[in-house]
Amino acid sequence: MMTKFLTEDLKQIKNHRLTPEKVENDLKKFEEGFGTINISRPATINDGILTLDANQLKHFIDVYNNSTLSRCKFVPASGAATRMFKDLHNLLKAYDHKKSLVENLILQGLEQWHSFFENLSRLPFAKSICNQLNLTEEDLHHDEHKVEFITYALDENGLHLSQTPKALIPFHTYQDKCLTAFEEHLYEAAAYAKHQQTAKLHFTISEEHQSKFDVVLNEIINELEAETNVKFEVDFSYQSNSTDTIAINLDHSLYRDKNGKLLFRPAGHGALLENLNQLTTDLIFIKNIDNVCYNPEQQTQQTNNDYKKALAGLCISFKTKINHFCKALNQHPNQEVIREAKQFLNDSFNLNISTENPEELISILDKPLRVCGMVKNEGDPGGGPFWVQFKNGDEKLQIVEKSQINLDCSKQTKHFEDSTHFNPVDIVCSIKNAEGKTFNLQDFVDDNQGFIANKSVDGHPIKGLELPGLWNGGMAHWHTLFVEVPQQSFNPVKSIADLLKPHHQECVEV
């Protein structure tokens, strides 16, 4: 049964650059649901995850350093820092000034924040706040000043950090300056993503924050280019509202706000595939905005940079082989070439191909390629590397989130729990075909890997539709390689307290 949209609904849909047919299709997905992923087993060392010894690491770094391919760093950076400060907001909201800070933490089940409050002076924005509030480091030993400090950090009349883009939160303190996550990514790009002394970076951001990024970039660019001897080409894009999806009530009726308007929500990071689809460089490094570590001069950072280059070198090597077989099958499709191409697909991507038709083999070979770094799993929430069984019988490497599996199936749950590695979002991609033309990345999405998310609006429960994740179903039909990278490659800042961890502080042990 087709949904009867009001005249105002149709205007709202059109203004969102959507069509009634697209919205109707999304509503059907709420009814039909999505299938779950069928995990065969976790990907492990020597069974889906490659390791690089010292000689191999050097070889692939050399392959990358000697390459003339164009390159770009792609950084999803649209989120505000709201979740970084969620616990602190809740603490202040219910704070009882008749009780001590420790008592308040205990009452709210936030005892783990005690160490954070004992180390406020080590936060990268501490000096700025203390100057504004005329506080000394000694003052920060007292409860009332600790609360005053955090209030100023979050309040709209203070730094208002929780409503600041995470990219523009100060992450690290150096002798003469503080650097935001945005700036740290520029330094990183200068270290491993430059080509002919030019580093290209593409950040996906919220349109409302564009002016803030422009201000920061204009303030730092001249000094940064002089310091690194690298020219930066930085551009931005927004998550298109045409990728938004409609929200519904729990009874599957259309959700409407107090003014009777429909609600369209951003459809998760899978929507950024459209942004990635606009890039035209030969190689693309993908890394999350909050995963940076302190000090580009540290040995830790040098190791990280080496592995980024090695992942890129591996990507180049496999892409070169793919292009070779595509050309040979097109020009000299003899039995020997066909046999070698099929063996390459089997050895590299676990594809047991029966066809000997050269055109069909080329279509199987000529796909986007991603090389994904994986770190050992130390309990972080999120996705990991698995062998996944597809309906056509293929068993392929995929990055799978917990929300994608059937938790009612003990076998599937055990496969997920037995995973040895974690996805830190450390990816190098090749998105051009054998003829050098950019793929349409939408052709390689598994639309069945979307999911329905339970959300709320002003306390009202709703259901939202999310697109297949960018590195999950969004890249399901790419060629995939997993490579173990050092644990130190993963330094996310999900909570403001993470900035007090060793790899975000000057006292890093190496």
mmCIF file of C-alpha atoms in Angstrom, residues 326 329-330 333 338 355-366:
data_model
loop_
_atom_site.group_PDB
_atom_site.id
_atom_site.type_symbol
_atom_site.label_atom_id
_atom_site.label_comp_id
_atom_site.label_asym_id
_atom_site.label_seq_id
_atom_site.Cartn_x
_atom_site.Cartn_y
_atom_site.Cartn_z
ATOM 1 C CA CYS A 326 43.065 -7.252 -17.341
ATOM 2 C CA LEU A 329 43.039 -11.026 -20.985
ATOM 3 C CA ASN A 330 41.929 -8.226 -23.277
ATOM 4 C CA PRO A 333 43.498 -14.250 -23.804
ATOM 5 C CA ILE A 338 43.409 -17.415 -18.107
ATOM 6 C CA THR A 355 34.525 -19.348 -15.928
ATOM 7 C CA GLU A 356 37.240 -19.192 -18.554
ATOM 8 C CA ASN A 357 35.557 -16.400 -20.490
ATOM 9 C CA PRO A 358 38.108 -13.537 -20.698
ATOM 10 C CA GLU A 359 35.449 -10.798 -20.506
ATOM 11 C CA GLU A 360 33.885 -12.367 -17.425
ATOM 12 C CA LEU A 361 37.293 -12.722 -15.801
ATOM 13 C CA ILE A 362 38.056 -9.071 -16.485
ATOM 14 C CA SER A 363 34.758 -8.036 -14.842
ATOM 15 C CA ILE A 364 35.693 -10.108 -11.759
ATOM 16 C CA LEU A 365 39.226 -8.694 -11.650
ATOM 17 C CA ASP A 366 38.488 -5.052 -12.365
#
